[in-house]
Coordinates of C-alpha atoms in Angstrom, one line a residue:
Chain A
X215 CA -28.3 -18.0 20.3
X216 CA -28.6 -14.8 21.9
X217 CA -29.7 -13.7 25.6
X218 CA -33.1 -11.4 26.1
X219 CA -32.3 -8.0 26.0
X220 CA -32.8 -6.0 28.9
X221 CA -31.5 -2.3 30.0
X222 CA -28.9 -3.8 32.2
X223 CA -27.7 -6.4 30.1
X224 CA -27.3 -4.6 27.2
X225 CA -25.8 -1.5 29.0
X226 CA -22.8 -3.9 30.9
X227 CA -22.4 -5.7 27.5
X228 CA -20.9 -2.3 25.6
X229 CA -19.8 -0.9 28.9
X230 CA -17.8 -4.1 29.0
X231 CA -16.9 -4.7 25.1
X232 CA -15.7 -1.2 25.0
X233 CA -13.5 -1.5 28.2
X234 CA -12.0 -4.6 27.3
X235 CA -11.0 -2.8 23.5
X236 CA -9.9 -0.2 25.4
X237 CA -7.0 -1.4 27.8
X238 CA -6.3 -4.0 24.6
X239 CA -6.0 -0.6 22.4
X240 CA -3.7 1.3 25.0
X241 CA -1.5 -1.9 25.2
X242 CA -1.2 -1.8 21.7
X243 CA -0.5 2.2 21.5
X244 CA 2.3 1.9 24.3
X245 CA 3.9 -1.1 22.3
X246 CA 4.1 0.3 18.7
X247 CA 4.6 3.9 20.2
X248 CA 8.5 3.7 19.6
X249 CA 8.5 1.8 16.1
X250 CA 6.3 3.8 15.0
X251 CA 8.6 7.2 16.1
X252 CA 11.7 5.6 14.6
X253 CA 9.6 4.5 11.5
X254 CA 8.9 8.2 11.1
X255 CA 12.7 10.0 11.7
X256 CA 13.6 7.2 9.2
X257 CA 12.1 7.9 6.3
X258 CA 12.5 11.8 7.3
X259 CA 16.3 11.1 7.5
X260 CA 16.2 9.4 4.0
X261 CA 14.2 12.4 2.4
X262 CA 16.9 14.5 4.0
X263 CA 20.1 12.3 2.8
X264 CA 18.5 12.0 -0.8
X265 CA 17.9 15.6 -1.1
X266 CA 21.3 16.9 0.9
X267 CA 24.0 14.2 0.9
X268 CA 27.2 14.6 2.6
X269 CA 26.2 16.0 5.8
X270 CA 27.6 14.9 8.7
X271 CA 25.9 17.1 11.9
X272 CA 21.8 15.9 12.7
X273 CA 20.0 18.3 10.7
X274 CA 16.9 16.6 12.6
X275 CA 18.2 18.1 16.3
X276 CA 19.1 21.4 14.8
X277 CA 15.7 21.7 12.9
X278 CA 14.1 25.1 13.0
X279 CA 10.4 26.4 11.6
X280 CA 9.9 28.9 9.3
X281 CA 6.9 30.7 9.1
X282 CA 5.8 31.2 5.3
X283 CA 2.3 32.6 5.0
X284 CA -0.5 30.3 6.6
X285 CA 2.1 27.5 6.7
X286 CA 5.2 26.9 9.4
X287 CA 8.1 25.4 7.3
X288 CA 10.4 22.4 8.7
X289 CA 13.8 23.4 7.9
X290 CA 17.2 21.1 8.2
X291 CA 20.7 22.6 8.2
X292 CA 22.9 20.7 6.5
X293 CA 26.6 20.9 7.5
X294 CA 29.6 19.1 6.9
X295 CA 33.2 19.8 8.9
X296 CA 30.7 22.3 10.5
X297 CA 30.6 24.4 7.7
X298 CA 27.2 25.2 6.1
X299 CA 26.2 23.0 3.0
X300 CA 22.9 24.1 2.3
X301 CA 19.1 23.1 4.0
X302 CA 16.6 20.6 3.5
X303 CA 13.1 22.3 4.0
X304 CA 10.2 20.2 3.6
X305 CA 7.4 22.3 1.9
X306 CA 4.1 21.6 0.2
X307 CA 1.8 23.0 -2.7
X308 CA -1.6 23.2 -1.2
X309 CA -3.4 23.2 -4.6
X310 CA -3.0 19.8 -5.5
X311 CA -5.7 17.5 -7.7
X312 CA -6.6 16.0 -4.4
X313 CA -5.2 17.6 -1.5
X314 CA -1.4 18.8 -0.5
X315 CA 1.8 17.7 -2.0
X316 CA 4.1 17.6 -0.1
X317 CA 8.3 18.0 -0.6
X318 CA 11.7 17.8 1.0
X319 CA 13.6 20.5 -1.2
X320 CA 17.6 20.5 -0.7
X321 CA 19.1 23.6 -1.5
X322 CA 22.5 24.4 -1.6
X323 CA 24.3 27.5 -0.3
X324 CA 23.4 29.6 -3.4
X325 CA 20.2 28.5 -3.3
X326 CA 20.3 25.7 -6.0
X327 CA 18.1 22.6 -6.3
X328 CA 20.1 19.4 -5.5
X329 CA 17.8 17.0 -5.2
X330 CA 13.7 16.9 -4.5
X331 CA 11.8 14.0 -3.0
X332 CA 8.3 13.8 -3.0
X333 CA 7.1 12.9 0.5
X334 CA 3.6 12.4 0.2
X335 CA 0.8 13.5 -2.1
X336 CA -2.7 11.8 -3.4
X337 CA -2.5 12.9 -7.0
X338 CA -4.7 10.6 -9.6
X339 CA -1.9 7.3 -10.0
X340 CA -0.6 7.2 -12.8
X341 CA -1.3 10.8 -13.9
X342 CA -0.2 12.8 -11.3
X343 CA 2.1 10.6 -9.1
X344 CA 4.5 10.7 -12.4
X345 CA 5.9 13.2 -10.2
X346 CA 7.9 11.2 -8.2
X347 CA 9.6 10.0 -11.6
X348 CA 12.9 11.3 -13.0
X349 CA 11.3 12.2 -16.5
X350 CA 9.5 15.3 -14.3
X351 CA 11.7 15.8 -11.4
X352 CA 14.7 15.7 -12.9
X353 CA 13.7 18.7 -14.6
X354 CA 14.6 21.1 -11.4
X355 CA 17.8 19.4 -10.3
X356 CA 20.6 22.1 -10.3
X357 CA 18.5 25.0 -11.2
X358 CA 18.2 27.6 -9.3
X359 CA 14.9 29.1 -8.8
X360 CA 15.9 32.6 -8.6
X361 CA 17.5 32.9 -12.2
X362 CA 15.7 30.0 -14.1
X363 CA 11.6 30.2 -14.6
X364 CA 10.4 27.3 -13.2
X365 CA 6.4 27.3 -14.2
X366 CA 5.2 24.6 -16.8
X367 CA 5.3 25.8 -20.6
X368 CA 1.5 26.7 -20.3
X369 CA 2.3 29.3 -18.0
X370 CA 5.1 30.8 -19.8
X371 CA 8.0 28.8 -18.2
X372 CA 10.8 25.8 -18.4
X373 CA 9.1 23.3 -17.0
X374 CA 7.4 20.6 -19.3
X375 CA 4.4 19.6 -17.2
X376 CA 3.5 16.2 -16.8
X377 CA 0.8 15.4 -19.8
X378 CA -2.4 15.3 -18.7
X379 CA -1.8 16.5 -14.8
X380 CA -1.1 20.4 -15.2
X381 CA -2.5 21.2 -12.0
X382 CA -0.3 18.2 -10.1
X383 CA 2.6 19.6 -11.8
X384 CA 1.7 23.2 -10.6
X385 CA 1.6 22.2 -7.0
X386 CA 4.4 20.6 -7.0
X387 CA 6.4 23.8 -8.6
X388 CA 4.1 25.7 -6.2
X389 CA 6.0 23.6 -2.8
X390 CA 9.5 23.8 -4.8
X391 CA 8.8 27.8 -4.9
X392 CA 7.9 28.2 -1.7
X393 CA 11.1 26.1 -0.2
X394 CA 13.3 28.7 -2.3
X395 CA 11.7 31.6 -1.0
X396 CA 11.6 30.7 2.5
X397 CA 15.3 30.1 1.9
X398 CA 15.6 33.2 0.5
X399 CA 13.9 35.7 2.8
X400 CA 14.9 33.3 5.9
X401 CA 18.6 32.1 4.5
X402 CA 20.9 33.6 7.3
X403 CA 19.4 31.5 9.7
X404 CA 20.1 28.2 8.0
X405 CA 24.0 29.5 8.2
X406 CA 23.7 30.4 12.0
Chain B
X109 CA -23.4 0.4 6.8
X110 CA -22.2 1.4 3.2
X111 CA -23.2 -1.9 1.4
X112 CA -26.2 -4.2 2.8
X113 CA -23.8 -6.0 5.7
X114 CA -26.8 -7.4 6.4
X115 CA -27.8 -9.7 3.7
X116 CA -27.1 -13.1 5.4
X117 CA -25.0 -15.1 2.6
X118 CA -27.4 -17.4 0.8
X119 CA -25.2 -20.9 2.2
X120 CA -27.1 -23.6 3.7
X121 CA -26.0 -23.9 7.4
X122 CA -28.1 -26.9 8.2
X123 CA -25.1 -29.3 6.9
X124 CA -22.4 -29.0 8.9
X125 CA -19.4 -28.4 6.8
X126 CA -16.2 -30.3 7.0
X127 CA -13.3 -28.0 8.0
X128 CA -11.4 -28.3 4.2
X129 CA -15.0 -27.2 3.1
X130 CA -14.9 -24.4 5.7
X131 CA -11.9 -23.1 4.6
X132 CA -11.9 -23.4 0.7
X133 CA -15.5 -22.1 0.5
X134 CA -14.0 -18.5 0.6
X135 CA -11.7 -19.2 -2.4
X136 CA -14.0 -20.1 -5.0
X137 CA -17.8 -20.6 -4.0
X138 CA -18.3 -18.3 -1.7
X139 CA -15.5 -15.9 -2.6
X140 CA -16.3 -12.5 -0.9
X141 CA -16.0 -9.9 -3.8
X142 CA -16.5 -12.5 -6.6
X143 CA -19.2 -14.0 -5.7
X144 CA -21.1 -12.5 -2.9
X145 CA -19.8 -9.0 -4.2
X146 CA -19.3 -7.6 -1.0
X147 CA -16.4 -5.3 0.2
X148 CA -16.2 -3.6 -3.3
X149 CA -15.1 -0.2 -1.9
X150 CA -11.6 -1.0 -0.5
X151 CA -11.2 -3.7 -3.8
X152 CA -12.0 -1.3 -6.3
X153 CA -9.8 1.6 -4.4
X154 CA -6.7 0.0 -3.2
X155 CA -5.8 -2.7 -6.2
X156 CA -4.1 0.0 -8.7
X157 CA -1.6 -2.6 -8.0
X158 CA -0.5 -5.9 -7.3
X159 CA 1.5 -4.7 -3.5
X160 CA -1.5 -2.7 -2.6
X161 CA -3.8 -5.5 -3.3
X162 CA -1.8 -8.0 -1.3
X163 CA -1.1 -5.6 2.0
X164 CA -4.6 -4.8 2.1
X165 CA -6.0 -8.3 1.3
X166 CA -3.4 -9.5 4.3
X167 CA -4.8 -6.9 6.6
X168 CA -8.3 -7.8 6.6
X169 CA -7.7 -11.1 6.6
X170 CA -6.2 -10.4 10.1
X171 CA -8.9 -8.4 11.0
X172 CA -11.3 -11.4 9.9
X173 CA -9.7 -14.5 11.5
X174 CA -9.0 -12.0 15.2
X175 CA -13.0 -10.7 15.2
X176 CA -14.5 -13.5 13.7
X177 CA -12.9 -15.5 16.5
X178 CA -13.9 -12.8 19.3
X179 CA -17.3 -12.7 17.9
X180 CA -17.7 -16.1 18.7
X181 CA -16.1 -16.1 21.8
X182 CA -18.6 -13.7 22.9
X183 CA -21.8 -15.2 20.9
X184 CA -23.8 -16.3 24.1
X185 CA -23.3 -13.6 26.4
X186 CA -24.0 -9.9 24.4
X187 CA -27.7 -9.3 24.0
X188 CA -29.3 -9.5 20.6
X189 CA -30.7 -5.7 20.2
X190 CA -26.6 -4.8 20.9
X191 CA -25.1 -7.5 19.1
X192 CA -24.2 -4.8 16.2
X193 CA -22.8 -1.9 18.0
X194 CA -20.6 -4.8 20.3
X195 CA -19.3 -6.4 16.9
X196 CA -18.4 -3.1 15.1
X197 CA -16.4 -2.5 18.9
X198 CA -14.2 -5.5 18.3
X199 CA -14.1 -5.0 14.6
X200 CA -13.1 -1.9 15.3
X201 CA -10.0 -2.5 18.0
X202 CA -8.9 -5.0 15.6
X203 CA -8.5 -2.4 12.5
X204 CA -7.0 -0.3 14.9
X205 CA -4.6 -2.8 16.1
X206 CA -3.5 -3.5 12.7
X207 CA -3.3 -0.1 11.5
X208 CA -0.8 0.8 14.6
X209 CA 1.1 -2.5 13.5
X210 CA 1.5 -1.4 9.9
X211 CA 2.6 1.7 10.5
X212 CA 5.4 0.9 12.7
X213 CA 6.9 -2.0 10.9
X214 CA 5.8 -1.6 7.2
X215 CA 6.0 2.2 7.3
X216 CA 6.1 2.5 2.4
X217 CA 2.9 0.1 2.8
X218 CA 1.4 2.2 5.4
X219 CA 2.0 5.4 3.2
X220 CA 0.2 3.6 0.1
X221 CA -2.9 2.2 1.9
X222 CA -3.2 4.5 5.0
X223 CA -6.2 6.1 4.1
X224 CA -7.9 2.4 3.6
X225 CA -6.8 0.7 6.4
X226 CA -10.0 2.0 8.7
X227 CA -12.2 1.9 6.2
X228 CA -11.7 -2.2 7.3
X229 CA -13.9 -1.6 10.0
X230 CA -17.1 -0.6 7.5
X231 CA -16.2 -3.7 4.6
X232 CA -19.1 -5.7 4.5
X233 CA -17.3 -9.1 4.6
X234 CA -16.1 -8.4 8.5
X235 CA -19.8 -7.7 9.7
X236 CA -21.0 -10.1 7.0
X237 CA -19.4 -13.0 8.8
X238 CA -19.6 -12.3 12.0
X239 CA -23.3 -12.1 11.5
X240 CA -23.4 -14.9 9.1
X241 CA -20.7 -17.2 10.7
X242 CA -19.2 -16.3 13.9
X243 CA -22.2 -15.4 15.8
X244 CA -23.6 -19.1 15.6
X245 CA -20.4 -21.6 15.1
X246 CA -17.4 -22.9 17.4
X247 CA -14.1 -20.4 17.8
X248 CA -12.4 -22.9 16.1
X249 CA -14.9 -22.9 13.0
X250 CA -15.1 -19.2 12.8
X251 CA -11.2 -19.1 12.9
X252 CA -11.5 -21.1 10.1
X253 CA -14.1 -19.5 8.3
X254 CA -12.4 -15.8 8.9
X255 CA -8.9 -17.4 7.3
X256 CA -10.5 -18.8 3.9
X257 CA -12.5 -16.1 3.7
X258 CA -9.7 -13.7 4.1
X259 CA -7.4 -15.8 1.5
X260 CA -11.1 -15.2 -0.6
X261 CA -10.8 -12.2 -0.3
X262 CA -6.6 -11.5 -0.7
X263 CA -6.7 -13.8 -3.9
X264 CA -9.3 -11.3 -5.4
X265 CA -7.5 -8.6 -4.6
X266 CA -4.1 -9.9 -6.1
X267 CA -6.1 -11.0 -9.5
X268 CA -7.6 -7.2 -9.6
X269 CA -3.9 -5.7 -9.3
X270 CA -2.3 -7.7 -10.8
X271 CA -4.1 -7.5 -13.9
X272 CA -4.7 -3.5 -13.3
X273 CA -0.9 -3.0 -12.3
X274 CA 0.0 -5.1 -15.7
X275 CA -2.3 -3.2 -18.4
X276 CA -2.0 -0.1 -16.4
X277 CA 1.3 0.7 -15.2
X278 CA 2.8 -2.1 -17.4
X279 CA 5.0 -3.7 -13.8
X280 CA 3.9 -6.2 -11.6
X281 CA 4.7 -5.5 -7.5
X282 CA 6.6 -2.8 -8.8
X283 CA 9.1 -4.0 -11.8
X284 CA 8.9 -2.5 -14.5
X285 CA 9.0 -4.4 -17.6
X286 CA 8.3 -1.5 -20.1
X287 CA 9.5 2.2 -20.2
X288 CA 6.5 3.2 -22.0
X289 CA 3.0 3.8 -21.0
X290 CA 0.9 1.7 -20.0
X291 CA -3.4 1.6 -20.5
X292 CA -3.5 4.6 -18.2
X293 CA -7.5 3.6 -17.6
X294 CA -7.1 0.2 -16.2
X295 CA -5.0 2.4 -12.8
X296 CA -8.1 4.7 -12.9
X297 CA -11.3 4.3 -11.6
X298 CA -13.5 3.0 -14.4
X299 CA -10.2 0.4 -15.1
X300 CA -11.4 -1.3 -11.2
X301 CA -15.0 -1.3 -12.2
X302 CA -14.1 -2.5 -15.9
X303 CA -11.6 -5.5 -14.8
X304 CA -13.8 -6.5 -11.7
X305 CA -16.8 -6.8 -14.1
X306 CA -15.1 -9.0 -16.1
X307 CA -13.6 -11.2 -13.5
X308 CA -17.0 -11.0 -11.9
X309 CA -18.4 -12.7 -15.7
X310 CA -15.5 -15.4 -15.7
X311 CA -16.5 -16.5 -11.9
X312 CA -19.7 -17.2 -13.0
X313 CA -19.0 -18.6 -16.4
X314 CA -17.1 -21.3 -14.5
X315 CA -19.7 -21.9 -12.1
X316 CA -21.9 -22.8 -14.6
X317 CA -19.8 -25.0 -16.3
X318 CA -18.7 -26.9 -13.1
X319 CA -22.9 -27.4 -12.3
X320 CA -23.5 -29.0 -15.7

């Protein structure tokens, strides 16, 4: 089947194999490199609509960062008849089961939870991705963080964790706290 | 390699196989995780449900047909001591391709599998049959070969979520058909290897059968 082996053949063969792959992987790159950038801002635009509805500027152009600790924090102004109706901060709980959880929080003027989507996170299924379900999440919508305790029963607060995923439930609580304070300490400039 | 990639499937290549052999020797007989058990990484990982299974089952089916019919378009020409390193290149762009593919048209799937997706490049069946198949038969038989396999390899999947998805979550591609909880174990870990085994022990009870 296959040739001898020598140092020149085999050196041209992978100098060849991996130039060919290459230019077919660069072609590839170029072509998907726009779907792949709309895929994105569309499912970042349907976190924001789900979690702030009734906007009707581009919280996407008029997105600003906000620093908050180790992390930089997207934030998304939300404004309808140009008035200010609250900002969508994405925010995540680093101490997660397996990894980060991550959140687009929509808070309204005064600071209270309209709606939460869970963006991405790599909890144990079935234990820990019952976060994206209503039974946990619904939990938080209109509260607002600064009057109402949101930590899970264990820990002394409102929250009824999910059963059997206390720390998934923490990190989530973790990212919602953080999007509050950030809003908080940082609120003015949403309302620029 | 995780797995032995190397193991050169035990099928008799002096008789030439007739192209409806070729292609349905995947399903059943030579069914990749069933029956030559390889690939069990991304099976056991991605099939906590029936979408998963299918998206990735579909994907390296891709991968299979495009590198098994490169591999063999290339067969006479790379030197034997490189043969590996050249494959796992073309295996390689191929994953890639696909993974660039998903993600800009089926952005949920992409999200669910993601982390899977170039693990492709390391399953056992891609090497397996480029070594076993596609280095030493046509284009055209290799396509073949890459497709049933692939299908071989998808229908597995699909039996594994489905039946996981079912017991575990209590849907099936995502419909719910109960509000309570399902068997939580069957979407864990030990569920896969539990549900595999047993499929693994009904594959062979029916070959047995079949022989006598």
């Amino acid at each position: 089947m296959a040739r001898e082996s020598n140092f020149t053949n085999m050196t041209l063969t992978l100098l060849v194999v991996t130039f060919v792959s290459a230019i077919a992987l660069g072609y590839v790159y170029t072509w998907t490199k726009e779907p792949i950038a709309q895929a994105r801002l569309a499912t970042q635009l349907a976190a924001i609509g789900t979690v702030m509805p009734g906007y009707d500027n581009n919280p996407v152009d008029e997105k600003f960062w906000i620093r908050s600790g180790t992390d930089s924090l997207e934030c998304f102004p939300a404004q309808k008849n140009g008035r200010s109706i609250g900002v969508a901060i994405k925010s995540v709980g680093h101490k997660g089961y397996s990894g980060d959880v991550w959140l687009m929080v929509g808070l309204d003027t005064t600071g209270v939870i309209k709606n939460i989507v869970v963006i991405e996170h790599k909890e144990t299924p079935g234990l820990g991705s019952k976060m994206t379900g209503d039974k946990f999440l619904g939990q938080f919508l209109g509260k607002n963080p600064g009057t109402t305790d949101l930590r899970v029963k264990k820990d002394g607060g409102t929250i009824d964790g999910i059963s059997g995923a206390t720390i998934s439930s923490r990190a989530f609580i973790d990212a919602v706290q953080r999007a509050y304070k950030t809003y908080r300490d940082h609120g003015k400039e949403a309302h620029h | 390699m995780p797995c032995s990639a190397l193991i050169k499937p035990t099928e008799t290549m002096e008789k030439k196989l007739t192209i409806k052999e070729n292609l349905f020797k995947g399903l059943i007989r030579e069914n990749p995780v069933l029956a030559l058990l390889l690939g069990c990484c991304p099976t056991l990982g991605v099939t906590s449900s029936a979408t998963n299974a299918i998206g990735m089952g579909l994907a390296t089916t891709f991968v299979l047909v495009m590198s098994n019919m490169a591999i063999s378009m290339v067969k006479n020409v790379v030197p034997d001591k490189v043969r590996i390193p050249a494959y796992i290149v073309i295996i390689a762009a191929f994953v890639t391709v696909v993974q660039l593919l998903m993600e800009a048209y089926t952005p949920a799937l992409f999200a669910q599998l993601g982390l899977f997706i170039p693990l492709i490049v390391v399953n056992c069946i891609v090497l397996g049959r480029a070594e076993a198949f596609a280095s030493r038969n046509s284009v055209g038989d290799s396509a073949i070969d890459g497709l049933g396999m692939g299908m071989g390899f998808t229908l597995a999947l699909l039996l594994l979520g489905s039946i996981r998805e079912v017991l575990g979550s209590l849907s099936w591609f995502g419909m719910k058909f109960s509000e309570s909880d399902g068997m939580l174990v069957f979407v864990l870990a030990p569920g896969a290897f539990l549900t595999l085994g047993f499929l693994i022990a009904i594959m062979n009870g029916l070959k047995k059968r079949s022989k006598t």
